[in-house]
Amino acid sequence: MDGSIEARPLLREVSAPATTPKARKRRVLWPWLLASMTVVSAFAFIVVWQRIGKPITQSFEIALVTKGDVVRQVTATGTVNPELTIIVGSYVSGPITEIRCDYNTVVKAGQVCATIDPRPYQTTVNQDSANLSVANAQMSKDKANLDYAQLNYERSRRLIEPQAVSQDTVDIAKNLAEQAEAQVALDQAVIEQRKAELAAAQINLDYTNIRSPVNGVVVSRNVSQGQTVAASFQTPTLFLIATDLTRMQVDTNISESDIGAIREGEPVTFSVDAFPARAFEGKVKQVRQSPQTVQNIVTFDAVVGVDNADLALKPGMTASLSIVTDHQTSVLRVPNQALRFQPREGSIPSTTPYPADMKAAHVWVQRSGVLTLVPVRTGISDQSFTAIEAGDLSVGDKVIVGQSTSSNSSALSRLLRL
């Protein structure tokens, strides 16, 4: 009995302690978590493997062959100007005493627009007029002297016959008559000189009135009352007068690559910033032969005539022009992208025939789900379409204009990021 009592404590010491409920739960959950992660990984691997195994699919953008107009145009910018602008300057110098014309003033030919102080020029006219009077008086005096010299010569010539006078007296009388006649001729030349001087002075006096040389409208005034103009070396510009604002022109520069297609009489449409929704029309009036070179770029001037009956266009406006150089109506046409399309390597079956010269014009056509290369001969082109002059095409054919690739090769990377 004593031995049994001593063995019990030993058994309690070696026995394990009892487990808690939380510990039992953790032991149950860990195997399930490991099993779930294994299943998810296997599923993801299978999905990625299937997607990677799928081939890359090709898709093409198509457009239809149509029939319509093709308009070839040359675009440029220019400046609106009057057809004829007259620069009114001053021939004489002096202070401006009066201004009679301003901006937008309608003037007639010969109308006075400004006046320069005329007093210095009037003084010159008066002086030259006086000199002419002196010359006329001198001529009257010399004519009287001529009459007397001729009369004396005739008297001496009659008296020589009865030998009442000597031959020397007759010769002296003749010489005096000839001198008097020469003096009258000299006086006549002096009078002509004085008349010319007076006329020049009168012209300068008339130039003090600045007149409009044409009928038109004043578009610029560069002088004010009281301002002194000097015309010694260069004629100063006082006014700019446009002859007719109902007829305007657009001066534009055409690049040398496009100038060969520009011809006189070709229709032109253009717009200005003041009227963005309005299309103005005109015609090429002149293609000038003078080239202009700016930073190694050669351009040529083209003048476009425009009717401006409503006076909507103002001098100096900037115009954006489209010059029609060729126009074909109701022609077979394809989009420009179709002529530039080239399929990616490997996207077209190897059995598809390729031309020997890939630079030759051609399009790819989709017929019954099969791509076919069709050589063509092109005509004129505009910004959207190109005319087809020859080729196995008809209205409604589907031409390829682009290509896109759809692939699932990135599925693995996307899933791995997850």
XYZ file of C-alpha atoms in Angstrom, residues 6-159:
154
model
C 4.619 6.793 -3.916
C 4.130 5.920 -7.627
C 1.278 8.375 -8.302
C 3.248 11.555 -7.985
C 5.837 10.211 -10.447
C 3.136 9.612 -13.046
C 1.834 13.179 -12.730
C 5.266 14.602 -13.329
C 5.886 12.847 -16.688
C 2.419 13.312 -18.179
C 1.978 16.173 -20.829
C -0.074 19.211 -19.944
C -3.586 19.505 -21.435
C -3.949 21.564 -24.857
C -6.043 24.782 -25.076
C -8.931 25.322 -27.621
C -6.976 27.972 -29.627
C -4.099 25.621 -30.137
C -6.390 22.914 -31.397
C -7.908 25.373 -33.974
C -4.515 26.371 -35.336
C -3.554 22.762 -35.818
C -6.710 22.178 -37.851
C -6.429 25.376 -40.130
C -2.824 25.114 -41.307
C -3.321 22.007 -43.472
C -6.370 23.589 -45.160
C -4.468 26.805 -45.958
C -1.591 24.925 -47.523
C -3.988 22.877 -49.605
C -5.849 25.997 -50.847
C -2.642 27.779 -51.935
C -1.547 24.703 -53.830
C -4.860 24.518 -55.716
C -4.788 28.250 -56.638
C -1.214 28.039 -57.921
C -2.048 25.039 -60.044
C -5.114 26.781 -61.522
C -3.142 29.908 -62.332
C -0.434 27.859 -64.025
C -3.005 26.056 -66.173
C -4.698 29.350 -67.231
C -1.391 31.019 -68.115
C -0.254 27.973 -70.042
C -3.439 27.954 -72.077
C -3.241 31.671 -72.852
C 0.403 31.580 -73.805
C -0.276 28.687 -76.069
C -2.878 30.633 -78.085
C -1.525 32.138 -81.357
C -1.270 35.904 -81.950
C -4.321 37.106 -83.854
C -4.136 39.755 -86.610
C -6.821 42.379 -87.282
C -6.899 44.798 -90.199
C -8.531 48.174 -90.648
C -10.405 48.332 -93.920
C -11.941 51.060 -96.086
C -14.105 50.871 -99.167
C -13.151 51.819 -102.699
C -15.482 54.655 -103.694
C -16.241 56.882 -106.641
C -16.134 60.640 -106.236
C -14.168 63.849 -106.726
C -10.445 64.275 -106.185
C -9.220 67.860 -105.919
C -5.488 68.565 -105.836
C -4.689 71.779 -104.003
C -1.704 73.886 -103.016
C -1.997 75.606 -99.649
C -0.277 78.873 -98.809
C -0.667 82.060 -96.794
C -0.707 85.613 -98.079
C -1.653 89.212 -97.398
C -4.698 91.065 -98.687
C -3.771 94.316 -100.476
C -5.445 96.784 -102.834
C -4.727 96.164 -106.496
C -3.060 99.576 -106.828
C -1.753 101.707 -103.976
C -0.408 105.190 -104.767
C 2.264 106.730 -102.575
C 1.676 110.477 -102.303
C 4.792 112.396 -101.335
C 6.168 115.915 -101.350
C 8.424 117.399 -103.989
C 9.237 120.507 -101.944
C 10.232 121.024 -98.329
C 8.556 123.029 -95.633
C 6.148 122.921 -92.695
C 2.651 121.459 -93.153
C 0.133 124.239 -92.639
C -3.102 122.338 -93.367
C -4.348 118.722 -93.506
C -7.511 118.116 -95.532
C -7.478 114.293 -95.845
C -7.535 111.646 -93.164
C -7.913 107.884 -92.954
C -10.776 106.484 -95.084
C -11.283 109.812 -96.869
C -12.676 109.317 -100.377
C -10.695 111.585 -102.688
C -10.886 112.638 -106.323
C -7.999 113.155 -108.724
C -6.519 116.637 -108.154
C -8.065 117.101 -104.710
C -5.805 118.938 -102.234
C -4.977 116.712 -99.249
C -2.359 118.871 -97.502
C -0.661 122.242 -97.857
C 2.973 123.226 -97.282
C 3.774 126.810 -96.271
C 3.830 128.581 -99.697
C 5.426 131.890 -98.641
C 9.067 131.092 -99.525
C 8.017 129.794 -102.929
C 5.685 132.728 -103.522
C 8.598 135.075 -102.879
C 10.665 133.260 -105.508
C 7.813 133.565 -107.981
C 7.563 137.295 -107.343
C 11.296 137.767 -107.795
C 11.398 135.812 -111.057
C 8.389 137.724 -112.295
C 10.204 140.996 -111.614
C 13.292 139.748 -113.437
C 11.110 138.956 -116.434
C 9.705 142.460 -116.384
C 13.219 143.898 -116.345
C 14.186 141.752 -119.306
C 11.115 142.893 -121.236
C 11.932 146.540 -120.502
C 15.519 146.061 -121.599
C 14.308 144.525 -124.806
C 12.020 147.502 -125.494
C 14.945 149.845 -125.003
C 17.210 147.851 -127.270
C 14.517 147.644 -129.953
C 14.331 151.462 -129.973
C 18.095 151.631 -130.297
C 17.916 149.141 -133.164
C 15.383 151.278 -135.007
C 17.636 154.332 -134.720
C 20.752 152.400 -135.804
C 18.982 151.014 -138.886
C 17.632 154.477 -139.794
C 21.106 156.035 -139.461
C 22.601 153.304 -141.623
C 20.034 153.841 -144.380
C 20.711 157.607 -144.306
C 24.478 157.155 -144.553
C 24.113 154.613 -147.372
C 22.080 157.141 -149.422
C 24.566 159.927 -148.780
